[in-house]
Amino acid sequence: MSPKPASRSAEDFLSFVNASPTPFHAVKSAKLRLEKAGFKQIKERDSWSSSLHPGGKYYLTRNGSSIVAFAIGQKWKPGNPIGMIGAHTDSPCLRIKPVSKRQSDGFIQVGVETYGGGLWHTWFDRDLSIAGRVMVKTDGAIEQRLVKVDRPILRVPTLAIHLDRRENFQFNQETQLFPIAGLVSAELNRQGKTGEESKDKAEEKKNDDGQFEPLQTPMDRHHSYIVEIIAEEAGVEPSEVMDFEIVLYDTQKSVIGGLNNELIFSARLDNLMMSFCSVEGLVSSVSPPSALDKDSTIRLIALFDHEEIGSQTAQGAHSNLLPSVIRRLSVLPSSESESDKSYDKFEPDYSTTYEQTLSTSFLISADMAHSVHPNYPAKAESVHRPEMNKGTVIKINANARYATNSPGIVLLQEAARRAKKASSSISSSTHGVPLQLFVVRNDSSCGSTIGPMLSAAMGTRTLDLGNPQLSMHSIRETGGVHDVEYAINLFESFFENFEELEAKILVD
């Protein structure tokens, strides 16, 4: 008997996450989907007053690792509400150090540093490769190119149990987390050298050129073959590689698993699943040709980098990225012509439209949640035990580690009630997706999200939610297949119904 086919949404998510080993790639994947749906790229450095119009769909990026996309309703007026979903593009990983060249006892090693709070023991004995952003010199200019090496070239080996019989696996992150990349003898043989030759080709070339270098070149700071592989992926010569931001990733593909194809086994579920659902929810909400005709709001998503390290960067949620975008959108003129305006209407007070927009807007902070763990059931609060494939989880914390409050829960419930029924639902109703509630135990610490910092910075009503998963921050995580479709349908409904719901749920 063959298992039930997985949902199309889950299969689509696999394509997204497999193509996105870094935040730079995640933004590229999002851009491709947005552009296919008719969104046009704009830039922060340009004026928007003449290029943005009601009924238009746009996106912008910052640092190539954060992206904001929005669709403007045809009935938009300055100071009107904005319905927003925020997520993040980064995940814990190992990043190649600025000077990574290492070798020990005949092995070539690569120096790495930890990014975020990863479960680093899960990175041992995995088939790793490299991906990221490379700055290259081309025709007198410096440009960014993305690279993703598909074949495994690195591995962090564990110590055999015969040599260390400690019951608990412990290691030093600075000295025992270095991946091996090969053997010194094999690399010398590839280069046609012997062990006595101390100069490599890059050093000889530098001496021949006689050019002053303020820093060591990448060929000096990293193993030459690593740089050559990166250059080949970037389509340039090794000498044209100026610098790079390269991280390690697991080459094992994300897949559908479980006896009945009900599970997702994948890297970076936190938080590429919610990033993907945000993009798809926005795209689905504007797919009908008349979707924006009667809408007086703006539908917006913001996918930020650096959430895993606190968000306090130029492209993080703690930056001015979202507030500055909202400020510029809040003063966009409506589509009414002068002849359409009656004399009893007042021109908007543009000095306060930003504050008006913030006071009536709503932000969903979308970040993955914890499923109840079957091997550690006591870690979950007794009656708040989210399960996979039972719907998106509303996250609540009395100490405001999450930004959720009752008015937000009411609004989201109504959006969930009106959402398209997921194909996986067993309900006979034609509408509705399920929701779950989560609070952490009083004797456990609680993580946080971009929700509290954005709500504090902008004063905008905010709710935290996410799909349930196991093994958060592991190199290999587990989620539910049907929760992907649940979240997409929930977000689509939020955008479609926000204008009506916002006007009904009033708390000053």
Coordinates of C-alpha atoms in Angstrom, one line a residue:
M1 CA 0.0 0.0 0.0
S2 CA 1.5 3.3 -1.1
P3 CA 1.4 6.3 1.4
K4 CA -0.8 9.3 0.8
P5 CA 0.8 11.9 -1.5
A6 CA 2.2 15.0 0.2
S7 CA 0.6 18.3 -0.3
R8 CA 1.6 20.5 -3.2
S9 CA 2.4 23.4 -0.7
A10 CA 4.8 21.2 1.2
E11 CA 6.5 20.0 -2.0
D12 CA 6.8 23.7 -3.1
F13 CA 8.4 24.5 0.3
L14 CA 11.0 21.8 -0.2
S15 CA 12.1 23.5 -3.5
F16 CA 12.3 26.8 -1.6
V17 CA 14.4 25.6 1.3
N18 CA 16.7 23.4 -0.8
A19 CA 17.6 26.4 -2.9
S20 CA 18.2 28.6 0.1
P21 CA 21.2 27.6 2.2
T22 CA 21.9 31.2 3.3
P23 CA 19.8 34.4 3.8
F24 CA 21.1 35.7 0.5
H25 CA 19.7 32.7 -1.3
A26 CA 16.5 32.9 0.7
V27 CA 16.0 36.5 -0.5
K28 CA 16.8 35.4 -4.1
S29 CA 14.2 32.6 -3.9
A30 CA 11.6 35.0 -2.5
K31 CA 12.4 37.5 -5.3
L32 CA 11.8 34.9 -8.0
R33 CA 8.4 34.1 -6.6
L34 CA 7.4 37.7 -6.2
E35 CA 8.5 38.7 -9.6
K36 CA 6.6 35.7 -11.1
A37 CA 3.5 37.2 -9.4
G38 CA 4.1 40.6 -10.9
F39 CA 6.0 42.4 -8.1
K40 CA 8.4 45.0 -9.3
Q41 CA 11.7 45.8 -7.7
I42 CA 12.3 49.3 -6.2
K43 CA 15.3 50.7 -4.3
E44 CA 15.5 52.5 -1.0
R45 CA 17.9 55.1 -2.5
D46 CA 15.3 56.2 -5.1
S47 CA 12.2 58.5 -4.6
W48 CA 9.0 56.6 -4.5
S49 CA 6.5 59.4 -4.8
S50 CA 6.2 59.1 -8.6
S51 CA 6.9 55.4 -9.1
L52 CA 4.6 53.8 -6.6
H53 CA 0.8 53.8 -7.2
P54 CA -2.3 52.3 -5.7
G55 CA -2.9 48.9 -7.3
G56 CA 0.9 48.3 -7.6
K57 CA 3.0 45.4 -6.3
Y58 CA 6.6 46.1 -5.2
Y59 CA 9.6 44.7 -3.3
L60 CA 12.9 46.0 -2.1
T61 CA 16.0 44.4 -0.5
R62 CA 18.6 45.5 2.0
N63 CA 22.1 43.9 2.0
G64 CA 20.7 41.2 -0.2
S65 CA 19.7 39.3 2.9
S66 CA 16.5 41.1 4.0
I67 CA 13.4 41.8 1.8
V68 CA 10.2 43.8 2.1
A69 CA 7.3 43.3 -0.4
F70 CA 4.0 45.0 -0.5
A71 CA 0.8 45.4 -2.6
I72 CA -1.1 48.8 -2.4
G73 CA -4.9 48.7 -2.5
Q74 CA -6.6 50.8 -5.1
K75 CA -8.5 52.7 -2.4
W76 CA -5.4 53.5 -0.4
K77 CA -5.2 56.9 1.2
P78 CA -2.4 58.4 3.3
G79 CA -2.5 57.3 6.9
N80 CA -4.5 54.1 6.2
P81 CA -3.7 50.8 7.9
I82 CA -1.1 48.3 6.7
G83 CA -1.5 44.6 7.3
M84 CA 2.0 43.1 7.9
I85 CA 3.7 39.7 8.4
G86 CA 7.3 39.6 9.6
A87 CA 9.7 36.6 9.5
H88 CA 13.4 36.0 9.3
T89 CA 15.7 34.5 6.7
D90 CA 18.7 33.4 8.9
S91 CA 19.3 30.1 10.8
P92 CA 22.1 29.0 13.1
C93 CA 25.1 27.8 11.1
L94 CA 28.9 27.6 10.9
R95 CA 30.6 30.5 9.0
I96 CA 34.1 30.4 7.6
K97 CA 36.5 32.7 9.6
P98 CA 38.2 35.6 7.9
V99 CA 41.5 33.6 8.1
S100 CA 40.4 30.0 7.8
K101 CA 43.5 28.2 6.7
R102 CA 44.3 25.4 9.1
Q103 CA 46.1 22.1 8.8
S104 CA 47.0 19.5 11.5
D105 CA 48.5 16.0 11.3
G106 CA 48.2 15.7 7.6
F107 CA 44.6 17.0 7.4
I108 CA 43.4 20.2 5.7
Q109 CA 41.0 22.0 8.1
V110 CA 38.9 25.1 7.7
G111 CA 38.4 27.6 10.6
V112 CA 34.8 28.4 11.4
E113 CA 32.9 30.4 13.9
T114 CA 29.4 29.7 15.3
Y115 CA 26.5 31.9 14.2
G116 CA 23.5 32.0 16.5
G117 CA 22.5 29.4 19.1
G118 CA 22.8 26.2 17.2
L119 CA 22.7 22.6 18.5
W120 CA 26.3 22.3 17.4
H121 CA 26.7 18.6 18.2
T122 CA 24.3 17.9 15.3
W123 CA 26.8 19.3 12.9
F124 CA 29.2 16.4 13.5
D125 CA 29.5 13.6 10.9
R126 CA 27.3 15.5 8.3
D127 CA 28.2 15.9 4.6
L128 CA 28.8 19.7 4.5
S129 CA 29.4 22.1 1.7
I130 CA 29.7 25.9 1.4
A131 CA 27.4 28.7 0.2
G132 CA 27.1 32.5 0.5
R133 CA 28.0 35.8 -1.0
V134 CA 31.2 36.6 -2.9
M135 CA 32.4 40.1 -3.8
V136 CA 34.2 39.9 -7.1
K137 CA 36.1 42.4 -9.3
T138 CA 34.7 42.7 -12.8
D139 CA 35.6 45.4 -15.4
G140 CA 36.7 47.9 -12.8
A141 CA 33.6 47.4 -10.5
I142 CA 32.9 45.3 -7.5
E143 CA 29.7 43.2 -7.5
Q144 CA 28.0 40.6 -5.4
R145 CA 27.5 37.1 -6.6
L146 CA 25.9 34.2 -4.9
V147 CA 27.6 30.8 -4.7
K148 CA 26.3 27.3 -3.7
V149 CA 28.6 24.3 -4.0
D150 CA 26.4 21.3 -4.3
R151 CA 29.0 18.6 -3.6
P152 CA 30.1 17.7 0.0
I153 CA 33.6 19.0 0.7
L154 CA 33.7 19.3 4.5
R155 CA 33.0 17.2 7.5
V156 CA 33.3 17.7 11.3
P157 CA 34.4 14.2 12.5
T158 CA 33.4 12.8 15.9
L159 CA 35.9 11.0 18.1
A160 CA 35.5 7.3 18.2
I161 CA 33.9 5.9 21.3
H162 CA 36.9 3.7 21.9
L163 CA 39.0 6.9 22.5
D164 CA 36.5 8.7 24.7
R165 CA 33.9 6.7 26.7
R166 CA 32.2 9.7 28.3
E167 CA 28.5 9.3 28.5
N168 CA 27.8 12.9 27.6
F169 CA 29.1 14.2 24.3
Q170 CA 31.2 17.3 25.0
F171 CA 33.6 19.3 22.8
N172 CA 35.4 22.6 22.6
Q173 CA 33.7 24.9 20.0
E174 CA 37.0 26.7 19.3
T175 CA 39.3 23.7 18.9
Q176 CA 37.2 20.6 18.2
L177 CA 34.5 22.0 15.8
F178 CA 36.9 22.5 12.8
P179 CA 35.8 20.6 9.8
I180 CA 38.2 18.7 7.7
A181 CA 38.4 19.4 4.0
G182 CA 40.9 16.7 2.8
L183 CA 44.4 15.6 3.2
V184 CA 47.5 17.8 2.8
S185 CA 49.2 15.1 0.7
A186 CA 46.3 14.9 -1.8
E187 CA 46.3 18.7 -2.2
L188 CA 50.0 18.9 -2.8
N189 CA 49.7 16.1 -5.3
R190 CA 46.8 18.1 -7.1
Q191 CA 49.1 21.1 -7.2
G192 CA 52.1 19.1 -8.4
K193 CA 54.1 20.0 -5.4
T194 CA 56.1 18.2 -2.7
G195 CA 56.0 18.8 1.0
E196 CA 59.2 20.8 0.8
E197 CA 57.8 23.5 -1.3
S198 CA 56.7 26.3 1.0
K199 CA 55.5 28.9 -1.5
D200 CA 52.1 28.5 -3.2
K201 CA 51.2 30.0 -6.6
A202 CA 49.3 32.9 -5.0
E203 CA 52.3 34.1 -3.0
E204 CA 54.6 33.9 -6.1
K205 CA 52.1 35.9 -8.1
K206 CA 51.8 38.6 -5.4
N207 CA 55.6 38.9 -5.4
D208 CA 55.8 39.1 -9.1
D209 CA 53.1 41.8 -9.3
G210 CA 54.7 43.8 -6.5
Q211 CA 51.3 45.3 -5.6
F212 CA 50.7 46.5 -2.1
E213 CA 47.9 44.7 -0.3
P214 CA 46.5 46.3 2.9
L215 CA 45.2 42.8 3.9
Q216 CA 46.3 39.4 2.9
T217 CA 44.5 38.3 -0.2
P218 CA 41.8 35.6 0.0
M219 CA 44.3 33.1 -1.5
D220 CA 46.6 33.8 1.5
R221 CA 44.0 33.7 4.2
H222 CA 42.2 30.6 3.0
H223 CA 43.2 27.3 1.4
S224 CA 43.8 28.0 -2.2
Y225 CA 41.5 25.3 -3.4
I226 CA 38.6 26.6 -1.3
V227 CA 39.0 30.0 -3.1
E228 CA 39.3 28.3 -6.5
I229 CA 36.0 26.4 -5.9
I230 CA 34.3 29.6 -4.8
A231 CA 35.6 31.5 -7.8
E232 CA 34.5 28.8 -10.2
E233 CA 31.0 28.9 -8.7
A234 CA 31.0 32.7 -9.1
G235 CA 32.2 32.6 -12.7
V236 CA 35.4 34.5 -12.1
E237 CA 39.1 33.8 -11.7
P238 CA 40.5 33.3 -8.2
S239 CA 42.4 36.5 -8.4
E240 CA 39.1 38.4 -8.9
V241 CA 37.7 37.2 -5.6
M242 CA 38.0 40.2 -3.2
D243 CA 36.2 38.8 -0.2
F244 CA 33.3 36.6 0.8
E245 CA 30.7 35.7 3.5
I246 CA 30.5 31.9 3.3
V247 CA 28.7 29.5 5.6
L248 CA 28.5 25.7 5.8
Y249 CA 25.3 23.8 5.1
D250 CA 24.2 20.2 5.0
T251 CA 24.1 18.9 1.5
Q252 CA 21.3 16.3 2.4
K253 CA 18.1 17.6 0.7
S254 CA 15.0 18.4 2.6
V255 CA 12.4 15.7 2.1
I256 CA 8.9 14.5 2.9
G257 CA 9.0 11.7 5.5
G258 CA 6.9 9.7 7.9
L259 CA 4.8 6.5 7.3
N260 CA 2.1 8.5 5.6
N261 CA 4.1 11.4 4.2
E262 CA 3.0 13.6 7.0
L263 CA 6.4 15.0 8.1
I264 CA 9.1 17.2 6.8
F265 CA 12.7 16.4 7.5
S266 CA 14.7 19.5 6.7
A267 CA 17.4 22.0 7.6
R268 CA 16.4 25.7 8.4
L269 CA 12.7 25.1 9.1
D270 CA 13.3 27.9 11.6
N271 CA 12.6 30.1 10.0
L272 CA 12.4 29.5 6.2
M273 CA 9.1 27.7 6.6
M274 CA 7.4 30.9 7.9
S275 CA 9.3 33.0 5.4
F276 CA 8.0 30.8 2.6
C277 CA 4.4 30.9 3.9
S278 CA 4.6 34.7 4.2
V279 CA 5.6 35.0 0.6
E280 CA 3.0 32.5 -0.6
G281 CA 0.3 34.0 1.5
L282 CA 0.9 37.5 0.1
V283 CA 1.1 36.2 -3.5
S284 CA -2.0 34.1 -3.1
S285 CA -3.9 37.1 -1.7
V286 CA -3.2 39.3 -4.7
S287 CA -3.5 36.6 -7.4
P288 CA -7.1 37.4 -8.4
P289 CA -7.0 40.3 -10.9
S290 CA -9.5 42.3 -8.8
A291 CA -7.9 41.5 -5.4
L292 CA -6.8 45.1 -4.8
D293 CA -9.7 47.0 -6.5
K294 CA -11.7 47.7 -3.3
D295 CA -8.8 47.5 -0.8
S296 CA -7.9 50.6 1.1
T297 CA -4.9 49.0 3.0
I298 CA -1.4 47.9 2.1
R299 CA -0.5 44.2 2.3
L300 CA 3.1 43.8 3.4
I301 CA 5.7 41.1 4.3
A302 CA 9.1 41.8 5.8
L303 CA 11.8 39.0 5.9
F304 CA 14.7 40.1 8.1
D305 CA 18.2 38.8 8.5
H306 CA 20.1 38.4 11.8
E307 CA 17.1 37.4 14.1
E308 CA 19.2 34.5 15.5
I309 CA 21.8 37.0 16.8
G310 CA 19.5 39.7 18.2
S311 CA 18.4 41.6 15.1
Q312 CA 20.5 44.7 16.0
T313 CA 22.0 45.2 12.6
A314 CA 21.3 47.4 9.6
Q315 CA 19.3 44.6 8.0
G316 CA 17.8 43.2 11.2
A317 CA 14.3 43.8 12.6
H318 CA 15.8 46.1 15.2
S319 CA 16.9 48.5 12.4
N320 CA 15.0 51.3 10.7
L321 CA 14.1 49.1 7.7
L322 CA 10.4 48.5 8.4
P323 CA 9.7 51.8 10.1
S324 CA 11.3 53.7 7.2
V325 CA 9.4 51.7 4.6
I326 CA 6.1 52.4 6.5
R327 CA 6.9 56.1 6.9
R328 CA 7.3 56.4 3.1
L329 CA 4.2 54.4 2.4
S330 CA 2.1 56.3 4.9
V331 CA 2.3 59.5 2.8
L332 CA 1.7 57.9 -0.6
P333 CA -1.1 59.8 -2.3
S334 CA -4.4 58.1 -3.1
S335 CA -5.5 57.3 -6.7
E336 CA -8.3 60.0 -6.6
S337 CA -7.9 62.7 -9.2
E338 CA -8.5 66.3 -8.3
S339 CA -11.9 66.2 -10.0
D340 CA -13.0 63.3 -7.8
K341 CA -12.4 65.2 -4.6
S342 CA -15.4 67.0 -3.2
Y343 CA -15.0 70.3 -1.3
D344 CA -16.1 68.8 1.9
K345 CA -13.1 66.4 2.0
F346 CA -10.0 67.5 3.8
E347 CA -6.4 67.0 2.5
P348 CA -4.6 64.6 4.8
D349 CA -2.3 66.1 7.4
Y350 CA 0.9 64.5 6.1
S351 CA 2.7 65.4 9.3
T352 CA 0.7 62.8 11.2
T353 CA -0.1 60.1 8.6
Y354 CA 2.9 57.9 9.7
E355 CA 1.5 57.8 13.3
Q356 CA -2.0 57.3 12.0
T357 CA -0.9 54.3 9.9
L358 CA 1.0 52.8 12.8
S359 CA -1.9 53.1 15.2
T360 CA -4.3 51.2 12.9
S361 CA -1.9 48.7 11.4
F362 CA -1.3 45.1 12.6
L363 CA 1.8 42.9 12.5
I364 CA 2.0 39.1 12.6
S365 CA 5.4 38.1 13.8
A366 CA 5.8 34.6 12.2
D367 CA 8.5 32.4 13.7
M368 CA 8.5 28.7 14.2
A369 CA 7.0 27.2 17.5
H370 CA 7.8 24.2 19.6
S371 CA 5.8 21.0 19.1
V372 CA 5.3 18.8 22.1
H373 CA 8.2 16.3 22.2
P374 CA 7.2 12.6 22.6
N375 CA 10.4 11.7 24.4
Y376 CA 10.4 14.8 26.7
P377 CA 6.6 15.3 27.3
A378 CA 7.3 17.0 30.7
K379 CA 9.0 19.9 28.9
A380 CA 5.7 21.1 27.6
E381 CA 3.1 23.0 29.8
S382 CA 0.4 20.6 30.8
V383 CA -2.5 22.0 28.7
H384 CA -0.6 23.9 26.1
R385 CA 0.9 21.2 24.0
P386 CA 1.0 22.1 20.3
E387 CA 1.0 19.1 17.8
M388 CA 2.2 18.9 14.2
N389 CA -0.4 19.1 11.5
K390 CA -2.9 20.6 13.9
G391 CA -2.5 24.2 12.8
T392 CA -0.4 27.3 13.4
V393 CA 0.5 28.1 17.0
I394 CA -0.3 31.4 18.7
K395 CA 2.5 32.1 21.1
I396 CA 1.8 33.9 24.4
N397 CA 4.0 35.0 27.3
A398 CA 3.0 37.0 30.3
N399 CA 6.5 38.7 30.4
A400 CA 6.1 39.9 26.8
R401 CA 8.7 37.7 25.3
Y402 CA 6.0 37.4 22.7
A403 CA 3.8 40.4 21.7
T404 CA 0.5 38.6 21.6
N405 CA -2.6 40.0 23.4
S406 CA -6.3 39.3 23.4
P407 CA -7.4 41.8 20.6
G408 CA -4.8 40.2 18.4
I409 CA -6.0 36.7 19.1
V410 CA -9.6 37.7 18.3
L411 CA -8.5 39.2 14.9
L412 CA -6.4 36.2 14.0
Q413 CA -9.3 33.8 15.0
E414 CA -11.6 35.6 12.6
A415 CA -9.0 35.4 9.8
A416 CA -8.6 31.7 10.5
R417 CA -12.4 31.2 10.5
R418 CA -12.6 32.8 7.0
A419 CA -9.5 31.1 5.5
K420 CA -9.8 28.6 2.8
K421 CA -10.0 25.0 4.1
A422 CA -6.7 23.2 3.7
S423 CA -6.9 20.1 1.4
S424 CA -5.7 18.1 4.4
S425 CA -8.6 19.1 6.6
I426 CA -11.1 16.5 7.6
S427 CA -13.7 19.1 8.4
S428 CA -16.8 19.3 6.2
S429 CA -16.8 23.0 6.3
T430 CA -15.6 24.9 3.2
H431 CA -13.7 27.4 5.3
G432 CA -11.4 27.5 8.3
V433 CA -8.0 26.5 9.4
P434 CA -7.1 25.4 12.9
L435 CA -5.1 27.3 15.5
Q436 CA -3.3 26.2 18.6
L437 CA -2.1 28.1 21.8
F438 CA 1.3 27.9 23.4
V439 CA 2.8 29.2 26.7
V440 CA 6.1 28.0 28.1
R441 CA 6.3 26.4 31.5
N442 CA 7.0 28.7 34.5
D443 CA 10.1 26.8 35.3
S444 CA 11.5 27.0 31.7
S445 CA 13.1 29.9 29.9
C446 CA 11.3 31.5 27.0
G447 CA 12.7 32.4 23.7
S448 CA 11.7 35.6 21.9
T449 CA 11.1 36.9 18.4
I450 CA 11.1 40.0 16.3
G451 CA 7.5 40.7 17.5
P452 CA 8.3 42.5 20.8
M453 CA 11.0 44.7 19.4
L454 CA 9.0 45.8 16.4
S455 CA 5.8 46.4 18.4
A456 CA 7.8 48.5 20.9
A457 CA 9.5 50.5 18.1
M458 CA 6.4 51.2 16.2
G459 CA 3.5 51.0 18.7
T460 CA 1.7 48.7 16.2
R461 CA -0.6 45.9 17.4
T462 CA 1.4 42.6 17.1
L463 CA 0.8 38.9 17.5
D464 CA 3.4 36.1 17.6
L465 CA 2.8 32.8 15.9
G466 CA 4.5 29.9 14.1
N467 CA 4.2 26.4 12.9
P468 CA 5.1 23.6 15.4
Q469 CA 8.4 21.8 14.9
L470 CA 10.8 19.5 16.7
S471 CA 14.6 19.8 17.0
M472 CA 14.7 23.6 16.6
H473 CA 18.2 24.9 15.9
S474 CA 19.4 21.5 14.9
I475 CA 21.1 20.9 11.5
R476 CA 18.1 18.7 10.7
E477 CA 14.7 19.7 12.0
T478 CA 11.2 18.1 11.8
G479 CA 7.9 19.8 10.9
G480 CA 4.4 18.9 9.7
V481 CA 3.5 18.7 6.0
H482 CA -0.1 20.0 6.4
D483 CA 1.0 23.0 8.6
V484 CA 2.6 24.6 5.5
E485 CA -0.8 24.8 3.8
Y486 CA -2.6 25.9 7.0
A487 CA -0.2 28.8 7.4
I488 CA -0.4 29.9 3.8
N489 CA -4.2 29.9 3.9
L490 CA -4.2 31.7 7.2
F491 CA -1.9 34.5 5.9
E492 CA -3.9 34.8 2.7
S493 CA -7.1 35.3 4.7
F494 CA -5.4 37.8 7.0
F495 CA -4.5 40.0 4.0
E496 CA -7.9 39.6 2.3
N497 CA -9.9 40.3 5.5
F498 CA -7.6 42.7 7.4
E499 CA -9.4 45.9 6.3
E500 CA -12.8 44.7 7.6
L501 CA -11.5 43.1 10.7
E502 CA -9.3 46.0 11.7
A503 CA -12.3 48.4 11.7
K504 CA -14.3 46.1 13.9
I505 CA -11.8 45.3 16.6
L506 CA -11.1 48.6 18.3
V507 CA -9.0 49.1 21.4
D508 CA -7.5 52.5 22.2

